[in-house]
PDB file of C-alpha atoms in Angstrom:
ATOM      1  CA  UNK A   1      -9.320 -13.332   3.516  1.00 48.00           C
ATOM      2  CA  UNK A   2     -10.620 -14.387   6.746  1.00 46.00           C
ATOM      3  CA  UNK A   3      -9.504 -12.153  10.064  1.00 45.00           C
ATOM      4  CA  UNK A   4     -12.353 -12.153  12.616  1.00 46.00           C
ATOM      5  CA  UNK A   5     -13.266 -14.505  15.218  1.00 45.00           C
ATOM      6  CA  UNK A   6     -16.377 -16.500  16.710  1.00 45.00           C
ATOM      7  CA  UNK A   7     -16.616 -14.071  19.395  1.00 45.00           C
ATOM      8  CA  UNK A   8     -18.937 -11.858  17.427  1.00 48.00           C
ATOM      9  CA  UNK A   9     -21.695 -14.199  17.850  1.00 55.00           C
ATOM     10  CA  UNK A  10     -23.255 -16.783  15.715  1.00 64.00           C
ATOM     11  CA  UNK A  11     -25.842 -14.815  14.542  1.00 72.00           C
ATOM     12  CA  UNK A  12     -23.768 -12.623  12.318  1.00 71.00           C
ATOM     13  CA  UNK A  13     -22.458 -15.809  10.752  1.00 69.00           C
ATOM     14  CA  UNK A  14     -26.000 -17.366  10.280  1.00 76.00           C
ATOM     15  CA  UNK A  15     -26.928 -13.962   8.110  1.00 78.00           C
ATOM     16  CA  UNK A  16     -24.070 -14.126   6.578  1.00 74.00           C
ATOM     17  CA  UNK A  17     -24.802 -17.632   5.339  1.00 76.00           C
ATOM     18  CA  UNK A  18     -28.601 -17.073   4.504  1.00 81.00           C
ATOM     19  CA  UNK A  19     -27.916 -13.825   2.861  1.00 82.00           C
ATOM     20  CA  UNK A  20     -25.781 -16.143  -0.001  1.00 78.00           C
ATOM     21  CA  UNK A  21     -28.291 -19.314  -0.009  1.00 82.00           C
ATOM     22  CA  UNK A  22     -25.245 -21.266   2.295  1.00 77.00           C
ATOM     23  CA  UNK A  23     -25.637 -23.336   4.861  1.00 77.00           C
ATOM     24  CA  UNK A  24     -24.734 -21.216   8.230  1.00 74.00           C
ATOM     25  CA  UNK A  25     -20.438 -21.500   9.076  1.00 66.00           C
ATOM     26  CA  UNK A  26     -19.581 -24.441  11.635  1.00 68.00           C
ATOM     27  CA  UNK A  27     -16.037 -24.067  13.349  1.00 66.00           C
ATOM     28  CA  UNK A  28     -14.837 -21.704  10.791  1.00 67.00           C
ATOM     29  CA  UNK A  29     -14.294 -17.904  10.903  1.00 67.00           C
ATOM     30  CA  UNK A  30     -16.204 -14.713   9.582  1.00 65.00           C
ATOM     31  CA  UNK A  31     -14.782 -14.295   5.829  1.00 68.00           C
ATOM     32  CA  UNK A  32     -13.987 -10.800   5.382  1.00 78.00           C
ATOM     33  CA  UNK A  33     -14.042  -9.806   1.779  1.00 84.00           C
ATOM     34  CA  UNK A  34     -14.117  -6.532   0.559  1.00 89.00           C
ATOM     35  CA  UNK A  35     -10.133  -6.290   0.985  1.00 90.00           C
ATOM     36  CA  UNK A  36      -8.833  -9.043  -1.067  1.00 89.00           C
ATOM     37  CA  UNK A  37     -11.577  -8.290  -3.704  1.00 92.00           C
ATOM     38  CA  UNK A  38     -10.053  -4.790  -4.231  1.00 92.00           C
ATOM     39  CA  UNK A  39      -6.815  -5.703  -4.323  1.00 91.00           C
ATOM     40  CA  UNK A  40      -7.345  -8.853  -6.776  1.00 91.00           C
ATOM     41  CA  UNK A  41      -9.437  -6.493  -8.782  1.00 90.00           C
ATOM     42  CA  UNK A  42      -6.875  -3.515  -9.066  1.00 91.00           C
ATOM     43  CA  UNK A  43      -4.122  -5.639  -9.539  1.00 91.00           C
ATOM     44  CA  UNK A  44      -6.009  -7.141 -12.988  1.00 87.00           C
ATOM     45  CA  UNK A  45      -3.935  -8.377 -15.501  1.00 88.00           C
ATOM     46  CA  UNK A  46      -0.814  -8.137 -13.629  1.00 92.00           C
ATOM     47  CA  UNK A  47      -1.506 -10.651 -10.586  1.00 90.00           C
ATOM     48  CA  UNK A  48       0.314 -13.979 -11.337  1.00 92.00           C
ATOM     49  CA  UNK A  49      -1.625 -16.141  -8.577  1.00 93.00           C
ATOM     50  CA  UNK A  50      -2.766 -16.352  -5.092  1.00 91.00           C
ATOM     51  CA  UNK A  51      -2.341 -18.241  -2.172  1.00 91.00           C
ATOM     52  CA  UNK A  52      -5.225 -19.901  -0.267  1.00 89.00           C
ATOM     53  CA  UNK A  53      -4.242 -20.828   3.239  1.00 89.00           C
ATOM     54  CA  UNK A  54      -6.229 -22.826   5.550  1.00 84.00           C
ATOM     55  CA  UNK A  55      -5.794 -23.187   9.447  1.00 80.00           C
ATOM     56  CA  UNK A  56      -7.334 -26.083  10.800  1.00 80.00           C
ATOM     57  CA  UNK A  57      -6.889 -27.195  14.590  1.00 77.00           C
ATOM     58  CA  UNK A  58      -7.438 -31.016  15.045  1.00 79.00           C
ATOM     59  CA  UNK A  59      -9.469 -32.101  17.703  1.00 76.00           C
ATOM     60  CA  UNK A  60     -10.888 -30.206  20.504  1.00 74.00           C
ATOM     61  CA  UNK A  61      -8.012 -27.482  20.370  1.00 67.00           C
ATOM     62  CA  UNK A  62      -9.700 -23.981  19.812  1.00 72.00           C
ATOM     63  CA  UNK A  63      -7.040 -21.919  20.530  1.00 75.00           C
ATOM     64  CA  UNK A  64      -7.782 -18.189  20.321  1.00 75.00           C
ATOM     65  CA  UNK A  65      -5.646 -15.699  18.145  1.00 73.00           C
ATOM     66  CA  UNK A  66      -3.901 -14.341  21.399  1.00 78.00           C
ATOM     67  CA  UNK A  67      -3.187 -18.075  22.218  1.00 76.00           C
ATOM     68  CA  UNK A  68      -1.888 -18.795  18.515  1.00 73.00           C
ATOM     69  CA  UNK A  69       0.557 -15.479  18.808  1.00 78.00           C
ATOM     70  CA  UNK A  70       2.122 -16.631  22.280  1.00 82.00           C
ATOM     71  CA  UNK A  71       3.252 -19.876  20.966  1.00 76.00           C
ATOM     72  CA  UNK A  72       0.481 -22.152  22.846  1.00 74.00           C
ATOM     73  CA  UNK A  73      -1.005 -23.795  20.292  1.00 63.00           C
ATOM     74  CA  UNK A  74       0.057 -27.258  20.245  1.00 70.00           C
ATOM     75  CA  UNK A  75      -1.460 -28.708  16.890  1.00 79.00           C
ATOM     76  CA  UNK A  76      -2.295 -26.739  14.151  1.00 80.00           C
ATOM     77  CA  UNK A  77      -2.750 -28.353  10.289  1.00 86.00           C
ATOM     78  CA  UNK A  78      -2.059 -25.752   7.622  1.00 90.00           C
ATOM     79  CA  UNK A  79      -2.613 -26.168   4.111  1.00 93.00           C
ATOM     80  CA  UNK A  80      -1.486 -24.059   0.980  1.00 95.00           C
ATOM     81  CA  UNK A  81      -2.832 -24.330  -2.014  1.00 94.00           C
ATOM     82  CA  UNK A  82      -1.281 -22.097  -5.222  1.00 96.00           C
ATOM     83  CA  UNK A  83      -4.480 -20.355  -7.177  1.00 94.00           C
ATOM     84  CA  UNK A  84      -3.134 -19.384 -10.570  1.00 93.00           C
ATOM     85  CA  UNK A  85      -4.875 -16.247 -12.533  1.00 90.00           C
ATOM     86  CA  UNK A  86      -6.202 -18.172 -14.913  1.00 92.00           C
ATOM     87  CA  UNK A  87      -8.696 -19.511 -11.769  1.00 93.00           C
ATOM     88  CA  UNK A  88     -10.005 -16.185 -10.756  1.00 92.00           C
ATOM     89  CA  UNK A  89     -12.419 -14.343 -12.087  1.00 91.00           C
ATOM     90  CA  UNK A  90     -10.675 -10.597 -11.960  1.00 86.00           C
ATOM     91  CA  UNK A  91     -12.693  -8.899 -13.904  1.00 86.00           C
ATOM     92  CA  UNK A  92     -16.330  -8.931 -11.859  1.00 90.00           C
ATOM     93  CA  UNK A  93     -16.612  -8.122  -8.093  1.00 91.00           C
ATOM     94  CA  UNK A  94     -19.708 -10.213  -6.978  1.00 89.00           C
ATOM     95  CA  UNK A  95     -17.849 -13.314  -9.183  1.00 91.00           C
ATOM     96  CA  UNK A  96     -14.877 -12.348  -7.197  1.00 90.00           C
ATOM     97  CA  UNK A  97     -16.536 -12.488  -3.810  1.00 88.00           C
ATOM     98  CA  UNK A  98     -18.166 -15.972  -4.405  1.00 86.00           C
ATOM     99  CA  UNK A  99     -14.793 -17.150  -5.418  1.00 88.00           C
ATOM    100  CA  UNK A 100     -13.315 -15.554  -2.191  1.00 85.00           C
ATOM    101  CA  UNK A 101     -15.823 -17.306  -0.054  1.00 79.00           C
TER     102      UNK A 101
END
């Protein structure tokens, strides 16, 4: 669950990063959390898998999300990957989170 952007500074990410014992986010954008953890959690028992979806833009091509949602992005690679329930740890919120992240 990832929906923010650079724009709110690099020092947000840095916390972020230090807060967990990671190494501070390069090229990659602000993981929001607290959604998908809720839902994943709620759901229990009766979630069958999730999809992890990654957006990567090859070479010096940034586009921003108002770029990406006019069409002007020229390259983007996107990779899926299936996450069965057997993978995710439901039943524990801070578990949950790391395996977000």
């Amino acid at each position: 669950a990832v929906v923010s952007t650079q724009s709110t500074g690099d020092m947000r990410y840095t916390l972020f990063a230090k807060e967990r014992g990671m190494e501070p986010f390069k090229h990659v954008l602000f993981p929001r959390t607290k959604g998908a953890v809720e839902m994943i959690y709620e759901l229990g028992e009766s979630l069958g898998s999730v999809q992890n979806v990654v957006f990567a833009f090859p070479g010096e091509n940034k586009p921003d999300t108002g770029t990406m949602f006019a069409g002007k992005a020229t390259d983007i690679d996107i990779y899926f990957r299936r996450v069965g329930s057997e993978e995710i740890p439901r039943h524990d919120k801070e578990e949950l989170t790391k395996f977000i992240i």
